[in-house]
PDB file of C-alpha atoms in Angstrom:
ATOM      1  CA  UNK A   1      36.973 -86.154 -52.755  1.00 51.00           C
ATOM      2  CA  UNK A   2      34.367 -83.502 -51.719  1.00 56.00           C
ATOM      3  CA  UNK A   3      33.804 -84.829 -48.808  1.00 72.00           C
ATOM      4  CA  UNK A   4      37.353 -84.809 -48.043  1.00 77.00           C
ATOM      5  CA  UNK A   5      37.369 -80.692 -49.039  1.00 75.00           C
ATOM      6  CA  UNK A   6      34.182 -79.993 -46.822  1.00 80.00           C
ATOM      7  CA  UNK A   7      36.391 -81.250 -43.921  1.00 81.00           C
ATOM      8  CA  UNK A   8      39.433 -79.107 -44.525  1.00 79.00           C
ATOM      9  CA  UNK A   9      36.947 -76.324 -45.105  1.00 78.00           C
ATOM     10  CA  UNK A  10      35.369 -76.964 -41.830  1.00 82.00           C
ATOM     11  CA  UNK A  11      38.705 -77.291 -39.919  1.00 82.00           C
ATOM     12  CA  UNK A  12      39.563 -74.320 -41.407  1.00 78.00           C
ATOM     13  CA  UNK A  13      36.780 -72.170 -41.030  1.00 81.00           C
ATOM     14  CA  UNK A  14      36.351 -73.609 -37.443  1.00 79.00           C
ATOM     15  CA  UNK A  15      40.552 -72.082 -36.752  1.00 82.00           C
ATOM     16  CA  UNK A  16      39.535 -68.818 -38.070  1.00 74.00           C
ATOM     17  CA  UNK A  17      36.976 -68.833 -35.690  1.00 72.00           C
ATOM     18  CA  UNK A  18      39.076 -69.488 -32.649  1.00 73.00           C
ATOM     19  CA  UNK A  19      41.526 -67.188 -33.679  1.00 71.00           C
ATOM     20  CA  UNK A  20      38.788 -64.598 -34.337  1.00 67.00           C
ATOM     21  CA  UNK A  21      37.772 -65.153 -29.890  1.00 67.00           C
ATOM     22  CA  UNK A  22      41.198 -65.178 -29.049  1.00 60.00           C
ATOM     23  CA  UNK A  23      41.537 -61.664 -30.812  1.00 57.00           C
ATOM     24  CA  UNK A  24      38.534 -60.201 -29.182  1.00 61.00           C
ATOM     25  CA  UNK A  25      39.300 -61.628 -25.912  1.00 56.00           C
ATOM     26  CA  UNK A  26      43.048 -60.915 -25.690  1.00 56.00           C
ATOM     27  CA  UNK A  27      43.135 -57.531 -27.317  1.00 65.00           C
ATOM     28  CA  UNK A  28      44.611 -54.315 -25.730  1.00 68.00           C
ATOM     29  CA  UNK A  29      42.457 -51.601 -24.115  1.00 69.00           C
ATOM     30  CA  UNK A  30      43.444 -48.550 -21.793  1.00 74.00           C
ATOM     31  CA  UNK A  31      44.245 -49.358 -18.496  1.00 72.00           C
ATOM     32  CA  UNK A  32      42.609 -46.253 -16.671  1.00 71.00           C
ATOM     33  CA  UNK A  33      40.869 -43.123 -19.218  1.00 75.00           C
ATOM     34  CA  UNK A  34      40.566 -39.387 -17.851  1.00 76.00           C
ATOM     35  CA  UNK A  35      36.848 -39.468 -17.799  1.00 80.00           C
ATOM     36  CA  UNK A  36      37.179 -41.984 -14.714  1.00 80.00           C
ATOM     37  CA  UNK A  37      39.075 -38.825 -12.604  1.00 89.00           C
ATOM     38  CA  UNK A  38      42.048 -41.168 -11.846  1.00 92.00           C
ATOM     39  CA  UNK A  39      44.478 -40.101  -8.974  1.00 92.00           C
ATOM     40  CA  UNK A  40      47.238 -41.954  -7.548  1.00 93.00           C
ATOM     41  CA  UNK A  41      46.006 -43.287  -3.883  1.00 94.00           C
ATOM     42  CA  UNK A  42      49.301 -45.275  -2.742  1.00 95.00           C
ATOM     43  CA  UNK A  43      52.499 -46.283  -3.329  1.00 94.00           C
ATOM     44  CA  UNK A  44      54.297 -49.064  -1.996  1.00 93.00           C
ATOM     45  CA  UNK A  45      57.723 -50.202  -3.668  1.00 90.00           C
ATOM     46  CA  UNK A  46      60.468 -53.139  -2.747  1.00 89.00           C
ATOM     47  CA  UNK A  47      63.738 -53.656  -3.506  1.00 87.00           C
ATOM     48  CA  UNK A  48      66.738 -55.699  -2.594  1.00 87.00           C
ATOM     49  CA  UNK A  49      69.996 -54.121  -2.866  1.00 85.00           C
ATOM     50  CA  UNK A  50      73.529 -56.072  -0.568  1.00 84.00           C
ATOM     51  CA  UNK A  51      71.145 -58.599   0.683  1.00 85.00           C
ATOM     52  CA  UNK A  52      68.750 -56.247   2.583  1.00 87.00           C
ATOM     53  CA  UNK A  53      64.889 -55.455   1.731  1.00 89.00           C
ATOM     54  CA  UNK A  54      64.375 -52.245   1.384  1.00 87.00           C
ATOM     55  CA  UNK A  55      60.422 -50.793   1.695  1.00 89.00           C
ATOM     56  CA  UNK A  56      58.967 -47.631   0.972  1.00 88.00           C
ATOM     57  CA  UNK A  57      55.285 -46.717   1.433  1.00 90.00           C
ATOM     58  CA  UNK A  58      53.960 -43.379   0.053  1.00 90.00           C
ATOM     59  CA  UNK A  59      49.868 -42.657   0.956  1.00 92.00           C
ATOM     60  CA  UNK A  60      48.023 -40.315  -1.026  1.00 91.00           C
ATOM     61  CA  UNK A  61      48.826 -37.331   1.029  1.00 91.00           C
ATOM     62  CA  UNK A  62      52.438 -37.874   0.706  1.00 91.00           C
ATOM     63  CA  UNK A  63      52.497 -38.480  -3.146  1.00 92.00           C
ATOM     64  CA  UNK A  64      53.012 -34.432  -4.625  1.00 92.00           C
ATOM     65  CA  UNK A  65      50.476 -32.902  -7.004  1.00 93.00           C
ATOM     66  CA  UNK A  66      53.758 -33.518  -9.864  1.00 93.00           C
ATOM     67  CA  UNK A  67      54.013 -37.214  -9.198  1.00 93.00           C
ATOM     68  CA  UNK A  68      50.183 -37.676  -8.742  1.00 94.00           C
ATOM     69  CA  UNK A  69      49.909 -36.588 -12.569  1.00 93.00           C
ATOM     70  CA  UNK A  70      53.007 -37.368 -13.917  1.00 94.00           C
ATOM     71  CA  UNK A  71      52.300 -41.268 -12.911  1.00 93.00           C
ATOM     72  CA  UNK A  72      48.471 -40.690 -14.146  1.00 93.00           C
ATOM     73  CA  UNK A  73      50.303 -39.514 -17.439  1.00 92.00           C
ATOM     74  CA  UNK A  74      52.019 -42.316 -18.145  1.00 91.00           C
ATOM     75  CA  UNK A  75      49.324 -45.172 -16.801  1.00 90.00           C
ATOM     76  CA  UNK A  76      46.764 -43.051 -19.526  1.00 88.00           C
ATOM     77  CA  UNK A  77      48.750 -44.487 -21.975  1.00 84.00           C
ATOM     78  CA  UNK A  78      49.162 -47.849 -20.458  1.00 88.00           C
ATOM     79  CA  UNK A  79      47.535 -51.003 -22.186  1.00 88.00           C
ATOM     80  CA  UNK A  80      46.545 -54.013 -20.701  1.00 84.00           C
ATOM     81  CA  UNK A  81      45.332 -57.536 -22.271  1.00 82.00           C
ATOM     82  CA  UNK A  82      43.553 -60.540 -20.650  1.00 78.00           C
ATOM     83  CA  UNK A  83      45.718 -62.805 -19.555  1.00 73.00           C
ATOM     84  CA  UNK A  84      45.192 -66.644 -18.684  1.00 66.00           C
ATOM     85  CA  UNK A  85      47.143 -67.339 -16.003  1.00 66.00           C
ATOM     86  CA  UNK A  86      47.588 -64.781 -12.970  1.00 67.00           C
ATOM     87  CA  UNK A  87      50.922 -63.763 -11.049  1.00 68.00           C
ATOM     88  CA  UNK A  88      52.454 -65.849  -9.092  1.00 65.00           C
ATOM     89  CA  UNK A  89      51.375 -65.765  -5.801  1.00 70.00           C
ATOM     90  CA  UNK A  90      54.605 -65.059  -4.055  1.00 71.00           C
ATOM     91  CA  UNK A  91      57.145 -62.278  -4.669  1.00 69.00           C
ATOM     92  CA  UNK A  92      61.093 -63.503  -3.357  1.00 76.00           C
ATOM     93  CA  UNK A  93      62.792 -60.017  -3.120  1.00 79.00           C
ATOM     94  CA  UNK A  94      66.160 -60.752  -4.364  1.00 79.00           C
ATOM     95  CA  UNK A  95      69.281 -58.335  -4.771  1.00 83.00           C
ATOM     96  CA  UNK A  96      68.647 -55.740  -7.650  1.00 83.00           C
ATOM     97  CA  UNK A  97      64.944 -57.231  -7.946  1.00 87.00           C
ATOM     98  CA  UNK A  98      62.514 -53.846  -7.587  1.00 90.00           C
ATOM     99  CA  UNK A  99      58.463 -54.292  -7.046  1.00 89.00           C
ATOM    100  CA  UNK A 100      56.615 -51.607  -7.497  1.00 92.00           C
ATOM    101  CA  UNK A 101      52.593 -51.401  -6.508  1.00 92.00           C
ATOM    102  CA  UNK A 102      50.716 -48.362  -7.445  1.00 93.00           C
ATOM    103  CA  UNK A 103      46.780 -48.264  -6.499  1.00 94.00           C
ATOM    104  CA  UNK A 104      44.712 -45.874  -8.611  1.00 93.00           C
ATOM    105  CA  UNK A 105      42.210 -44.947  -7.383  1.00 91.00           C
ATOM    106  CA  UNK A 106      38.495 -44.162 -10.380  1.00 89.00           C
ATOM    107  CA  UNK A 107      35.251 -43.053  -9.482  1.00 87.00           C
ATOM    108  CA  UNK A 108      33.717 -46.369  -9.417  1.00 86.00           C
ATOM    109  CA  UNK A 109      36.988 -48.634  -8.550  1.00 86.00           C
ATOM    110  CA  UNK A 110      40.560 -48.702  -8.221  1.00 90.00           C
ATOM    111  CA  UNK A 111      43.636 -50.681 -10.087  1.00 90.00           C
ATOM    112  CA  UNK A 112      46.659 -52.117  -9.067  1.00 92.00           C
ATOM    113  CA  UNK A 113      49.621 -51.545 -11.418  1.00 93.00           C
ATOM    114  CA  UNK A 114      52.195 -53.564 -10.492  1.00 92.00           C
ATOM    115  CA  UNK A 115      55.555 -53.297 -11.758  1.00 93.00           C
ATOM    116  CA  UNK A 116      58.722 -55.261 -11.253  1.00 91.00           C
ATOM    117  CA  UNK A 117      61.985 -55.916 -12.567  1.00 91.00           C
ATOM    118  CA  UNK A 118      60.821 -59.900 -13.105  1.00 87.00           C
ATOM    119  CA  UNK A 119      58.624 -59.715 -16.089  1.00 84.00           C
ATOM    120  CA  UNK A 120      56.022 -62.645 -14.357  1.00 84.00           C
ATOM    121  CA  UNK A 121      55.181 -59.582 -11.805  1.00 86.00           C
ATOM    122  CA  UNK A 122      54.081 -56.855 -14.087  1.00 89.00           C
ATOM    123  CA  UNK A 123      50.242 -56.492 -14.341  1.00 90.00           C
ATOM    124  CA  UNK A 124      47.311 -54.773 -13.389  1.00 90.00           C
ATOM    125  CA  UNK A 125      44.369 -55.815 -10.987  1.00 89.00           C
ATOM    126  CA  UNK A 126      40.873 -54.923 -10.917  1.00 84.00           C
ATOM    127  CA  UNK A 127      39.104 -56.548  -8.276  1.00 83.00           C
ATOM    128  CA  UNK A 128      40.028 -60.528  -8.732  1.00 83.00           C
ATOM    129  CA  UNK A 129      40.894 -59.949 -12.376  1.00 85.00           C
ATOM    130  CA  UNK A 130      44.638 -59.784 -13.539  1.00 87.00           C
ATOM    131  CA  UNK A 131      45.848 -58.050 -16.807  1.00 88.00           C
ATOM    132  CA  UNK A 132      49.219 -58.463 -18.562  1.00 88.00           C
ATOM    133  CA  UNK A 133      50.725 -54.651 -19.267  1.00 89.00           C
ATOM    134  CA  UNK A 134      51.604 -54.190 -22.690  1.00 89.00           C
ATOM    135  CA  UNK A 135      54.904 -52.745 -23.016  1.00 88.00           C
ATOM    136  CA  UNK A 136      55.646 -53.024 -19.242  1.00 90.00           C
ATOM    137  CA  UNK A 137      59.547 -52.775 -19.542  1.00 93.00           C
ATOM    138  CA  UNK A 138      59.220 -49.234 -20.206  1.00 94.00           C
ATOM    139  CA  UNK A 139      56.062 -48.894 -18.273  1.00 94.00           C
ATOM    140  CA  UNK A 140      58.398 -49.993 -15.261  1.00 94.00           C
ATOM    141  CA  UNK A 141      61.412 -47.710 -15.944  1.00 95.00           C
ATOM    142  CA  UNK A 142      59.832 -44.150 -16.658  1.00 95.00           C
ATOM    143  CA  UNK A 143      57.319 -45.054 -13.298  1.00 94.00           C
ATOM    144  CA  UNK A 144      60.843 -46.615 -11.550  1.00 93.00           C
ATOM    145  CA  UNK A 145      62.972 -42.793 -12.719  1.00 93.00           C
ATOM    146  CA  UNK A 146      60.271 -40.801 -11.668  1.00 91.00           C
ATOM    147  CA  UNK A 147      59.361 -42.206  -7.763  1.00 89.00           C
ATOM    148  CA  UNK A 148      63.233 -42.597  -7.158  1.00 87.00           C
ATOM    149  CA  UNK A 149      63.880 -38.956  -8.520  1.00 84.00           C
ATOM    150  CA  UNK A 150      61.013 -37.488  -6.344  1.00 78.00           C
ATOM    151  CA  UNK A 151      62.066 -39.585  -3.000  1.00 71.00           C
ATOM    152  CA  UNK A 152      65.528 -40.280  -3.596  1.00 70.00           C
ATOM    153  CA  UNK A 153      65.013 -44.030  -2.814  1.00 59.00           C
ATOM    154  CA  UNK A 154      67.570 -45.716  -4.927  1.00 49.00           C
TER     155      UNK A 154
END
């Protein structure tokens, strides 16, 4: 009978544990902080609209001072969480499907926030490492409103 109880003990104390990693490993942080003097270096967006692909490519000179920190704005407060499997590899532009790529650039790196309309394409990149956005449906549609109000792309 004890013996029995030290097992279920163990089993149990051995799931908190795992649960206790997966919280410290797959919790949200900021994706970019002030301190780190982010600015918005490009902007490259996709969609498909009546069977066409449409592209539009914006460099940091072209992005105004507005967009520059109204995008910075909203990627401040931006979460991301590790993730265990990465993007797929291959984006299929399809009719009414949007991508959207933003690099940021830091002081010491740059991220990738990517943004789509297929939730298996919205996450950030550092280097080889991929993050799932937290909250990235309305990540997507304030950063979607405010490049296709400032360029009239839609």
């Amino acid at each position: 009978m004890v013996t029995g109880f030290k097992k279920v003990l163990w089993i149990l104390t051995l799931i908190a544990g795992i649960i206790l990693v997966l919280c410290i490993v797959f919790r949200s942080k900021s994706m970019i902080k002030m301190e780190d003097h982010p600015y918005i270096a490009s902007i490259d967006m996709t969609m498909g609209q009546d069977g066409e692909t449409h592209e539009y490519s914006l460099s940091q000179g072209e992005i105004s001072d507005e967009l520059n920190d109204a995008l910075i704005s909203l990627v401040l407060n931006a979460k991301m969480r590790n993730t265990l499997l990465g993007p797929p590899q291959i984006y299929s532009v399809t009719d009414d499907s949007v991508w959207i790529s933003i690099k940021i650039s830091l002081d010491t790196f740059s991220i990738r926030v990517n943004l789509s309309t297929k939730s298996e394409y919205n996450y950030a990149q550092c280097g080889e490492t991929n993050y799932r956005i937290v909250g990235y449906e309305k990540l997507y549609q304030n950063v979607y409103d405010l490049i296709t109000d400032a360029y009239q792309c839609r």
